[in-house]
Structure formats: structure tokens, C-alpha cells
Amino acid sequence: MQVDKSEILRYLGYRTQTPDEVVEQKIDECIHTLEQQTEPKSIYRAFDLECLEPDKLWIADASIDSRDLSKNLIGCEKVYLMAATLGLGVDRLIARASAVRISDAVIYQAAAAAMIEAYCNEVNEAVRKEAELLGLYCRPRFSPGYGDFSIMHQRDFSRLLDTPRKIGLTVTESMLLVPIKSVTAVIGLSQKLTHCQQKDCEACGKMDCIYRR
């Protein structure tokens, strides 16, 4: 996958600054090591969408109360659910580094965050091409945790996509995804082309996030 190094630097907190040569070399070394440990896997599938009342949705048999997701899916009758992960090797690498050299662990965390986002963009593009063949257009992907879209729905997505069996992705009691560098999302499908290109940070209502662009 193609990863924008500037995104890794952003996750590391370099906004207007540039890392020195030593730090730059260490980042490159960590990226190389991380790439050797990634095993990207994904799954996506189309489901019917019902909007029975304002701010309340049904995706398959999952009931969702979310004003923000409802707004994102206005005019849609179907959605894709998707899940993507970098695999357990990344978790193990970060855990080992956390016990030995925390500075490396911080870089691994940032690089893995940029990698899973880049991988999700690749999966999103495959979804877009498949939808296009059906004469449908995709809305920006929207993940549990964006705005008022509860992370409790991680479990619904995992169940509907059968992620434990298909890609080895599970959900903990506290609704965290395992492997940790994983993402679930919903992508609306509409017969009408809209020019909403809102994605990632722009689609999230969490204005105080330190990683916001």
C-alpha cells in the first residue's frame, strides 16, 4: 500500500516542524520494520438500509440511533459495511517495542495509524468501482466513533461481516477492535451523484482531537 509519510509525521505531532536527520532515519527504519509485519486483510458486503424515523436507521438487523450517520446516508437505500485490519503482527511489534524502547513504539503507532488509513482508502476505492458497475455512487465512509455514531456498533459490524472467521478481527467487551490497527465503516450507496467529498477528520464531529487536520 502507498503510505504518505507526511501523514505519519502528522500523527507524530510534526505540523510545522521538520524532524532532524537522526529522527528521520529512525522513522524510516521503523516504517521498514512495520511493513514486514503487516498482513492486511479486508472484507466488505452490501446490505439494505432503512430509515424508519428521523435519526434512526436499520442496517440489516442492526438498529442505529445517530443523527450524524443519518445525515451522511440521506438518499441512500443500501450501504456497504467494510472492515480492514493490518493483522496481529503489528500488535506484537508495538507491544515488544513498548517494553524495550518506547520511542520506537510511538513511531510504530503513528506509522500503523497512517497505514491502516491508506489501506482503508484502497478498500474504499474497490468498493467505489464495484458500486459504479451497479450504477450507484458512494458516500464518504463513516466509522463507529465518528460524531454521535456509537462504537457499540463495532460488534454489529463484526457479526454481520463475520470478521472473526473471515479476517481474524474481533471486538472486545469494551468495543475495541483486535488487532488494534483495524477499522470498521459504513459506506452509503446512492443512485444520485453528490459532490460531498467529506472524509476522515472532516466527517468527524470531534473538534478537540489532537490529530485533527
PDB file of C-alpha atoms in Angstrom:
ATOM      1  CA  MET A   1       0.000   0.000   0.000  1.00  0.00           C
ATOM      2  CA  GLN A   2       1.123   3.561  -0.647  1.00  0.00           C
ATOM      3  CA  VAL A   3       1.547   5.469   2.626  1.00  0.00           C
ATOM      4  CA  ASP A   4       2.021   9.222   2.712  1.00  0.00           C
ATOM      5  CA  LYS A   5       4.973   9.854   5.034  1.00  0.00           C
ATOM      6  CA  SER A   6       3.603  13.297   5.846  1.00  0.00           C
ATOM      7  CA  GLU A   7       0.640  11.538   7.484  1.00  0.00           C
ATOM      8  CA  ILE A   8       3.000   9.606   9.745  1.00  0.00           C
ATOM      9  CA  LEU A   9       4.720  12.855  10.701  1.00  0.00           C
ATOM     10  CA  ARG A  10       1.334  14.400  11.421  1.00  0.00           C
ATOM     11  CA  TYR A  11       0.473  11.580  13.793  1.00  0.00           C
ATOM     12  CA  LEU A  12       3.844  12.135  15.472  1.00  0.00           C
ATOM     13  CA  GLY A  13       2.957  15.774  16.050  1.00  0.00           C
ATOM     14  CA  TYR A  14       5.111  17.352  13.337  1.00  0.00           C
ATOM     15  CA  ARG A  15       2.811  20.008  11.949  1.00  0.00           C
ATOM     16  CA  THR A  16       5.005  22.972  11.028  1.00  0.00           C
ATOM     17  CA  GLN A  17       8.288  21.389  12.136  1.00  0.00           C
ATOM     18  CA  THR A  18      10.591  19.009  10.302  1.00  0.00           C
ATOM     19  CA  PRO A  19      12.323  16.125  12.138  1.00  0.00           C
ATOM     20  CA  ASP A  20      16.121  16.205  12.205  1.00  0.00           C
ATOM     21  CA  GLU A  21      18.221  13.713  10.245  1.00  0.00           C
ATOM     22  CA  VAL A  22      18.569  11.246  13.129  1.00  0.00           C
ATOM     23  CA  VAL A  23      14.837  11.161  13.805  1.00  0.00           C
ATOM     24  CA  GLU A  24      14.098  10.928  10.073  1.00  0.00           C
ATOM     25  CA  GLN A  25      16.367   7.883   9.781  1.00  0.00           C
ATOM     26  CA  LYS A  26      14.748   6.228  12.794  1.00  0.00           C
ATOM     27  CA  ILE A  27      11.269   6.813  11.315  1.00  0.00           C
ATOM     28  CA  ASP A  28      12.369   5.224   8.035  1.00  0.00           C
ATOM     29  CA  GLU A  29      13.784   2.210   9.894  1.00  0.00           C
ATOM     30  CA  CYS A  30      10.563   1.750  11.860  1.00  0.00           C
ATOM     31  CA  ILE A  31       8.425   2.035   8.716  1.00  0.00           C
ATOM     32  CA  HIS A  32      10.516  -0.676   7.025  1.00  0.00           C
ATOM     33  CA  THR A  33      10.226  -2.978  10.047  1.00  0.00           C
ATOM     34  CA  LEU A  34       6.500  -2.360  10.311  1.00  0.00           C
ATOM     35  CA  GLU A  35       5.901  -3.106   6.643  1.00  0.00           C
ATOM     36  CA  GLN A  36       7.445  -6.544   7.152  1.00  0.00           C
ATOM     37  CA  GLN A  37       4.933  -7.318   9.916  1.00  0.00           C
ATOM     38  CA  THR A  38       1.723  -6.186   8.235  1.00  0.00           C
ATOM     39  CA  GLU A  39      -0.778  -8.701   6.876  1.00  0.00           C
ATOM     40  CA  PRO A  40      -3.575  -6.512   5.514  1.00  0.00           C
ATOM     41  CA  LYS A  41      -6.960  -8.184   5.205  1.00  0.00           C
ATOM     42  CA  SER A  42     -10.385  -6.762   4.465  1.00  0.00           C
ATOM     43  CA  ILE A  43     -13.977  -7.649   3.783  1.00  0.00           C
ATOM     44  CA  TYR A  44     -16.968  -5.676   2.552  1.00  0.00           C
ATOM     45  CA  ARG A  45     -20.555  -6.531   1.774  1.00  0.00           C
ATOM     46  CA  ALA A  46     -23.725  -4.709   0.703  1.00  0.00           C
ATOM     47  CA  PHE A  47     -26.767  -4.517   2.992  1.00  0.00           C
ATOM     48  CA  ASP A  48     -30.206  -2.945   2.794  1.00  0.00           C
ATOM     49  CA  LEU A  49     -30.710   0.335   4.615  1.00  0.00           C
ATOM     50  CA  GLU A  50     -33.987   1.518   6.150  1.00  0.00           C
ATOM     51  CA  CYS A  51     -34.675   4.945   7.632  1.00  0.00           C
ATOM     52  CA  LEU A  52     -37.907   4.487   9.565  1.00  0.00           C
ATOM     53  CA  GLU A  53     -37.815   7.698  11.575  1.00  0.00           C
ATOM     54  CA  PRO A  54     -35.535  10.741  11.926  1.00  0.00           C
ATOM     55  CA  ASP A  55     -32.029   9.865  13.127  1.00  0.00           C
ATOM     56  CA  LYS A  56     -32.858   6.138  13.390  1.00  0.00           C
ATOM     57  CA  LEU A  57     -31.527   3.608  10.878  1.00  0.00           C
ATOM     58  CA  TRP A  58     -31.658  -0.103  10.280  1.00  0.00           C
ATOM     59  CA  ILE A  59     -28.745  -1.788   8.532  1.00  0.00           C
ATOM     60  CA  ALA A  60     -29.774  -5.412   8.066  1.00  0.00           C
ATOM     61  CA  ASP A  61     -30.975  -6.330  11.591  1.00  0.00           C
ATOM     62  CA  ALA A  62     -28.897  -3.687  13.391  1.00  0.00           C
ATOM     63  CA  SER A  63     -30.752  -0.683  14.806  1.00  0.00           C
ATOM     64  CA  ILE A  64     -28.678   2.517  14.894  1.00  0.00           C
ATOM     65  CA  ASP A  65     -29.543   5.847  16.516  1.00  0.00           C
ATOM     66  CA  SER A  66     -27.265   8.514  15.069  1.00  0.00           C
ATOM     67  CA  ARG A  67     -28.008  11.975  13.763  1.00  0.00           C
ATOM     68  CA  ASP A  68     -24.589  12.244  12.116  1.00  0.00           C
ATOM     69  CA  LEU A  69     -24.768   8.901  10.317  1.00  0.00           C
ATOM     70  CA  SER A  70     -28.347   9.614   9.222  1.00  0.00           C
ATOM     71  CA  LYS A  71     -27.183  12.888   7.684  1.00  0.00           C
ATOM     72  CA  ASN A  72     -24.359  11.097   5.880  1.00  0.00           C
ATOM     73  CA  LEU A  73     -26.767   8.498   4.438  1.00  0.00           C
ATOM     74  CA  ILE A  74     -29.606  10.767   3.274  1.00  0.00           C
ATOM     75  CA  GLY A  75     -30.928   9.447  -0.038  1.00  0.00           C
ATOM     76  CA  CYS A  76     -29.299   6.019   0.300  1.00  0.00           C
ATOM     77  CA  GLU A  77     -31.178   2.722   0.132  1.00  0.00           C
ATOM     78  CA  LYS A  78     -28.212   0.421   0.512  1.00  0.00           C
ATOM     79  CA  VAL A  79     -24.851   0.525   2.239  1.00  0.00           C
ATOM     80  CA  TYR A  80     -21.596  -1.346   2.202  1.00  0.00           C
ATOM     81  CA  LEU A  81     -20.186  -2.409   5.532  1.00  0.00           C
ATOM     82  CA  MET A  82     -16.431  -2.808   5.460  1.00  0.00           C
ATOM     83  CA  ALA A  83     -13.744  -3.977   7.848  1.00  0.00           C
ATOM     84  CA  ALA A  84      -9.977  -3.831   7.419  1.00  0.00           C
ATOM     85  CA  THR A  85      -7.012  -4.807   9.555  1.00  0.00           C
ATOM     86  CA  LEU A  86      -3.212  -4.785   9.428  1.00  0.00           C
ATOM     87  CA  GLY A  87      -3.026  -8.059  11.374  1.00  0.00           C
ATOM     88  CA  LEU A  88      -1.710  -9.249  14.729  1.00  0.00           C
ATOM     89  CA  GLY A  89       1.939  -8.907  13.730  1.00  0.00           C
ATOM     90  CA  VAL A  90       1.627  -5.143  14.110  1.00  0.00           C
ATOM     91  CA  ASP A  91       0.178  -5.547  17.615  1.00  0.00           C
ATOM     92  CA  ARG A  92       3.071  -7.786  18.626  1.00  0.00           C
ATOM     93  CA  LEU A  93       5.651  -5.374  17.222  1.00  0.00           C
ATOM     94  CA  ILE A  94       4.170  -2.417  19.104  1.00  0.00           C
ATOM     95  CA  ALA A  95       3.931  -4.456  22.320  1.00  0.00           C
ATOM     96  CA  ARG A  96       7.581  -5.546  22.124  1.00  0.00           C
ATOM     97  CA  ALA A  97       8.756  -2.008  21.423  1.00  0.00           C
ATOM     98  CA  SER A  98       6.666  -0.645  24.314  1.00  0.00           C
ATOM     99  CA  ALA A  99       8.548  -2.941  26.687  1.00  0.00           C
ATOM    100  CA  VAL A 100      12.018  -2.163  25.301  1.00  0.00           C
ATOM    101  CA  ARG A 101      12.111   1.255  23.618  1.00  0.00           C
ATOM    102  CA  ILE A 102       9.052   3.435  23.954  1.00  0.00           C
ATOM    103  CA  SER A 103      10.259   5.917  21.331  1.00  0.00           C
ATOM    104  CA  ASP A 104      10.117   3.174  18.695  1.00  0.00           C
ATOM    105  CA  ALA A 105       6.659   2.169  19.890  1.00  0.00           C
ATOM    106  CA  VAL A 106       5.436   5.740  19.372  1.00  0.00           C
ATOM    107  CA  ILE A 107       6.721   5.716  15.790  1.00  0.00           C
ATOM    108  CA  TYR A 108       5.173   2.283  15.136  1.00  0.00           C
ATOM    109  CA  GLN A 109       1.836   3.548  16.445  1.00  0.00           C
ATOM    110  CA  ALA A 110       1.929   6.590  14.167  1.00  0.00           C
ATOM    111  CA  ALA A 111       3.077   4.652  11.113  1.00  0.00           C
ATOM    112  CA  ALA A 112       0.466   1.936  11.659  1.00  0.00           C
ATOM    113  CA  ALA A 113      -2.277   4.564  12.014  1.00  0.00           C
ATOM    114  CA  ALA A 114      -1.259   6.042   8.658  1.00  0.00           C
ATOM    115  CA  MET A 115      -1.004   2.577   7.100  1.00  0.00           C
ATOM    116  CA  ILE A 116      -4.467   1.407   8.136  1.00  0.00           C
ATOM    117  CA  GLU A 117      -5.923   4.654   6.794  1.00  0.00           C
ATOM    118  CA  ALA A 118      -4.100   4.164   3.482  1.00  0.00           C
ATOM    119  CA  TYR A 119      -5.314   0.572   3.315  1.00  0.00           C
ATOM    120  CA  CYS A 120      -8.902   1.641   4.034  1.00  0.00           C
ATOM    121  CA  ASN A 121      -8.612   4.103   1.143  1.00  0.00           C
ATOM    122  CA  GLU A 122      -7.616   1.202  -1.132  1.00  0.00           C
ATOM    123  CA  VAL A 123     -10.573  -0.890   0.049  1.00  0.00           C
ATOM    124  CA  ASN A 124     -12.850   2.134  -0.335  1.00  0.00           C
ATOM    125  CA  GLU A 125     -11.706   2.508  -3.946  1.00  0.00           C
ATOM    126  CA  ALA A 126     -12.534  -1.158  -4.651  1.00  0.00           C
ATOM    127  CA  VAL A 127     -15.996  -0.564  -3.166  1.00  0.00           C
ATOM    128  CA  ARG A 128     -16.447   2.540  -5.323  1.00  0.00           C
ATOM    129  CA  LYS A 129     -15.587   0.634  -8.502  1.00  0.00           C
ATOM    130  CA  GLU A 130     -17.974  -2.201  -7.617  1.00  0.00           C
ATOM    131  CA  ALA A 131     -20.772   0.262  -6.861  1.00  0.00           C
ATOM    132  CA  GLU A 132     -20.103   2.070 -10.133  1.00  0.00           C
ATOM    133  CA  LEU A 133     -20.774  -1.152 -12.062  1.00  0.00           C
ATOM    134  CA  LEU A 134     -24.205  -1.233 -10.392  1.00  0.00           C
ATOM    135  CA  GLY A 135     -24.905   2.387 -11.323  1.00  0.00           C
ATOM    136  CA  LEU A 136     -24.528   3.530  -7.712  1.00  0.00           C
ATOM    137  CA  TYR A 137     -22.411   6.220  -6.076  1.00  0.00           C
ATOM    138  CA  CYS A 138     -20.598   6.021  -2.751  1.00  0.00           C
ATOM    139  CA  ARG A 139     -20.881   8.401   0.152  1.00  0.00           C
ATOM    140  CA  PRO A 140     -17.848   9.047   2.383  1.00  0.00           C
ATOM    141  CA  ARG A 141     -17.131   6.139   4.696  1.00  0.00           C
ATOM    142  CA  PHE A 142     -18.249   6.673   8.264  1.00  0.00           C
ATOM    143  CA  SER A 143     -16.906   4.675  11.212  1.00  0.00           C
ATOM    144  CA  PRO A 144     -18.289   3.964  14.685  1.00  0.00           C
ATOM    145  CA  GLY A 145     -16.859   6.650  16.930  1.00  0.00           C
ATOM    146  CA  TYR A 146     -17.357   9.464  14.391  1.00  0.00           C
ATOM    147  CA  GLY A 147     -19.647  12.123  15.847  1.00  0.00           C
ATOM    148  CA  ASP A 148     -22.563  10.521  17.679  1.00  0.00           C
ATOM    149  CA  PHE A 149     -22.185   7.153  15.906  1.00  0.00           C
ATOM    150  CA  SER A 150     -21.604   4.851  18.885  1.00  0.00           C
ATOM    151  CA  ILE A 151     -18.642   2.457  18.986  1.00  0.00           C
ATOM    152  CA  MET A 152     -21.117  -0.107  20.342  1.00  0.00           C
ATOM    153  CA  HIS A 153     -21.900  -0.857  16.690  1.00  0.00           C
ATOM    154  CA  GLN A 154     -18.428  -2.333  16.189  1.00  0.00           C
ATOM    155  CA  ARG A 155     -19.966  -5.593  17.360  1.00  0.00           C
ATOM    156  CA  ASP A 156     -22.859  -5.360  14.858  1.00  0.00           C
ATOM    157  CA  PHE A 157     -20.444  -4.811  12.001  1.00  0.00           C
ATOM    158  CA  SER A 158     -18.216  -7.672  13.112  1.00  0.00           C
ATOM    159  CA  ARG A 159     -21.198 -10.015  13.361  1.00  0.00           C
ATOM    160  CA  LEU A 160     -22.740  -9.029  10.026  1.00  0.00           C
ATOM    161  CA  LEU A 161     -19.423  -9.376   8.202  1.00  0.00           C
ATOM    162  CA  ASP A 162     -18.299 -12.451  10.172  1.00  0.00           C
ATOM    163  CA  THR A 163     -14.924 -10.773  10.697  1.00  0.00           C
ATOM    164  CA  PRO A 164     -13.533 -13.246  13.279  1.00  0.00           C
ATOM    165  CA  ARG A 165     -13.710 -16.045  10.746  1.00  0.00           C
ATOM    166  CA  LYS A 166     -13.106 -14.081   7.561  1.00  0.00           C
ATOM    167  CA  ILE A 167     -10.225 -11.749   8.510  1.00  0.00           C
ATOM    168  CA  GLY A 168      -9.380 -12.565  12.148  1.00  0.00           C
ATOM    169  CA  LEU A 169     -10.886  -9.337  13.505  1.00  0.00           C
ATOM    170  CA  THR A 170     -12.678  -9.480  16.865  1.00  0.00           C
ATOM    171  CA  VAL A 171     -14.302  -6.979  19.245  1.00  0.00           C
ATOM    172  CA  THR A 172     -13.539  -6.821  22.977  1.00  0.00           C
ATOM    173  CA  GLU A 173     -16.062  -6.269  25.782  1.00  0.00           C
ATOM    174  CA  SER A 174     -15.073  -2.591  25.775  1.00  0.00           C
ATOM    175  CA  MET A 175     -15.737  -2.420  21.993  1.00  0.00           C
ATOM    176  CA  LEU A 176     -12.099  -2.171  20.984  1.00  0.00           C
ATOM    177  CA  LEU A 177     -11.019  -3.899  17.795  1.00  0.00           C
ATOM    178  CA  VAL A 178      -8.380  -6.638  17.860  1.00  0.00           C
ATOM    179  CA  PRO A 179      -5.953  -6.394  16.073  1.00  0.00           C
ATOM    180  CA  ILE A 180      -5.758  -2.806  17.286  1.00  0.00           C
ATOM    181  CA  LYS A 181      -4.884  -1.313  13.902  1.00  0.00           C
ATOM    182  CA  SER A 182      -8.244  -2.166  12.371  1.00  0.00           C
ATOM    183  CA  VAL A 183     -11.227  -0.194  11.119  1.00  0.00           C
ATOM    184  CA  THR A 184     -14.912  -0.837  10.524  1.00  0.00           C
ATOM    185  CA  ALA A 185     -17.035   1.568   8.497  1.00  0.00           C
ATOM    186  CA  VAL A 186     -20.282   2.071   6.615  1.00  0.00           C
ATOM    187  CA  ILE A 187     -20.365   3.458   3.070  1.00  0.00           C
ATOM    188  CA  GLY A 188     -23.696   4.708   1.769  1.00  0.00           C
ATOM    189  CA  LEU A 189     -24.856   3.854  -1.756  1.00  0.00           C
ATOM    190  CA  SER A 190     -26.999   6.297  -3.684  1.00  0.00           C
ATOM    191  CA  GLN A 191     -28.429   6.453  -7.190  1.00  0.00           C
ATOM    192  CA  LYS A 192     -27.655  10.145  -7.205  1.00  0.00           C
ATOM    193  CA  LEU A 193     -24.155  11.550  -7.529  1.00  0.00           C
ATOM    194  CA  THR A 194     -23.394  14.040  -4.792  1.00  0.00           C
ATOM    195  CA  HIS A 195     -20.317  16.195  -4.575  1.00  0.00           C
ATOM    196  CA  CYS A 196     -19.756  15.586  -0.890  1.00  0.00           C
ATOM    197  CA  GLN A 197     -16.090  14.651  -0.624  1.00  0.00           C
ATOM    198  CA  GLN A 198     -16.052  14.909   3.147  1.00  0.00           C
ATOM    199  CA  LYS A 199     -13.969  12.167   4.748  1.00  0.00           C
ATOM    200  CA  ASP A 200     -11.735  11.275   7.661  1.00  0.00           C
ATOM    201  CA  CYS A 201     -11.354  14.238  10.038  1.00  0.00           C
ATOM    202  CA  GLU A 202     -13.812  16.343   8.058  1.00  0.00           C
ATOM    203  CA  ALA A 203     -16.538  13.760   8.667  1.00  0.00           C
ATOM    204  CA  CYS A 204     -15.937  13.622  12.408  1.00  0.00           C
ATOM    205  CA  GLY A 205     -17.526  15.933  14.931  1.00  0.00           C
ATOM    206  CA  LYS A 206     -14.716  15.532  17.477  1.00  0.00           C
ATOM    207  CA  MET A 207     -13.294  19.033  17.174  1.00  0.00           C
ATOM    208  CA  ASP A 208     -10.810  18.719  20.086  1.00  0.00           C
ATOM    209  CA  CYS A 209      -8.878  15.742  18.635  1.00  0.00           C
ATOM    210  CA  ILE A 210      -5.115  16.442  18.613  1.00  0.00           C
ATOM    211  CA  TYR A 211      -4.783  14.590  15.283  1.00  0.00           C
ATOM    212  CA  ARG A 212      -7.402  16.681  13.502  1.00  0.00           C
ATOM    213  CA  ARG A 213      -6.182  18.155  10.215  1.00  0.00           C
TER     214      ARG A 213
END
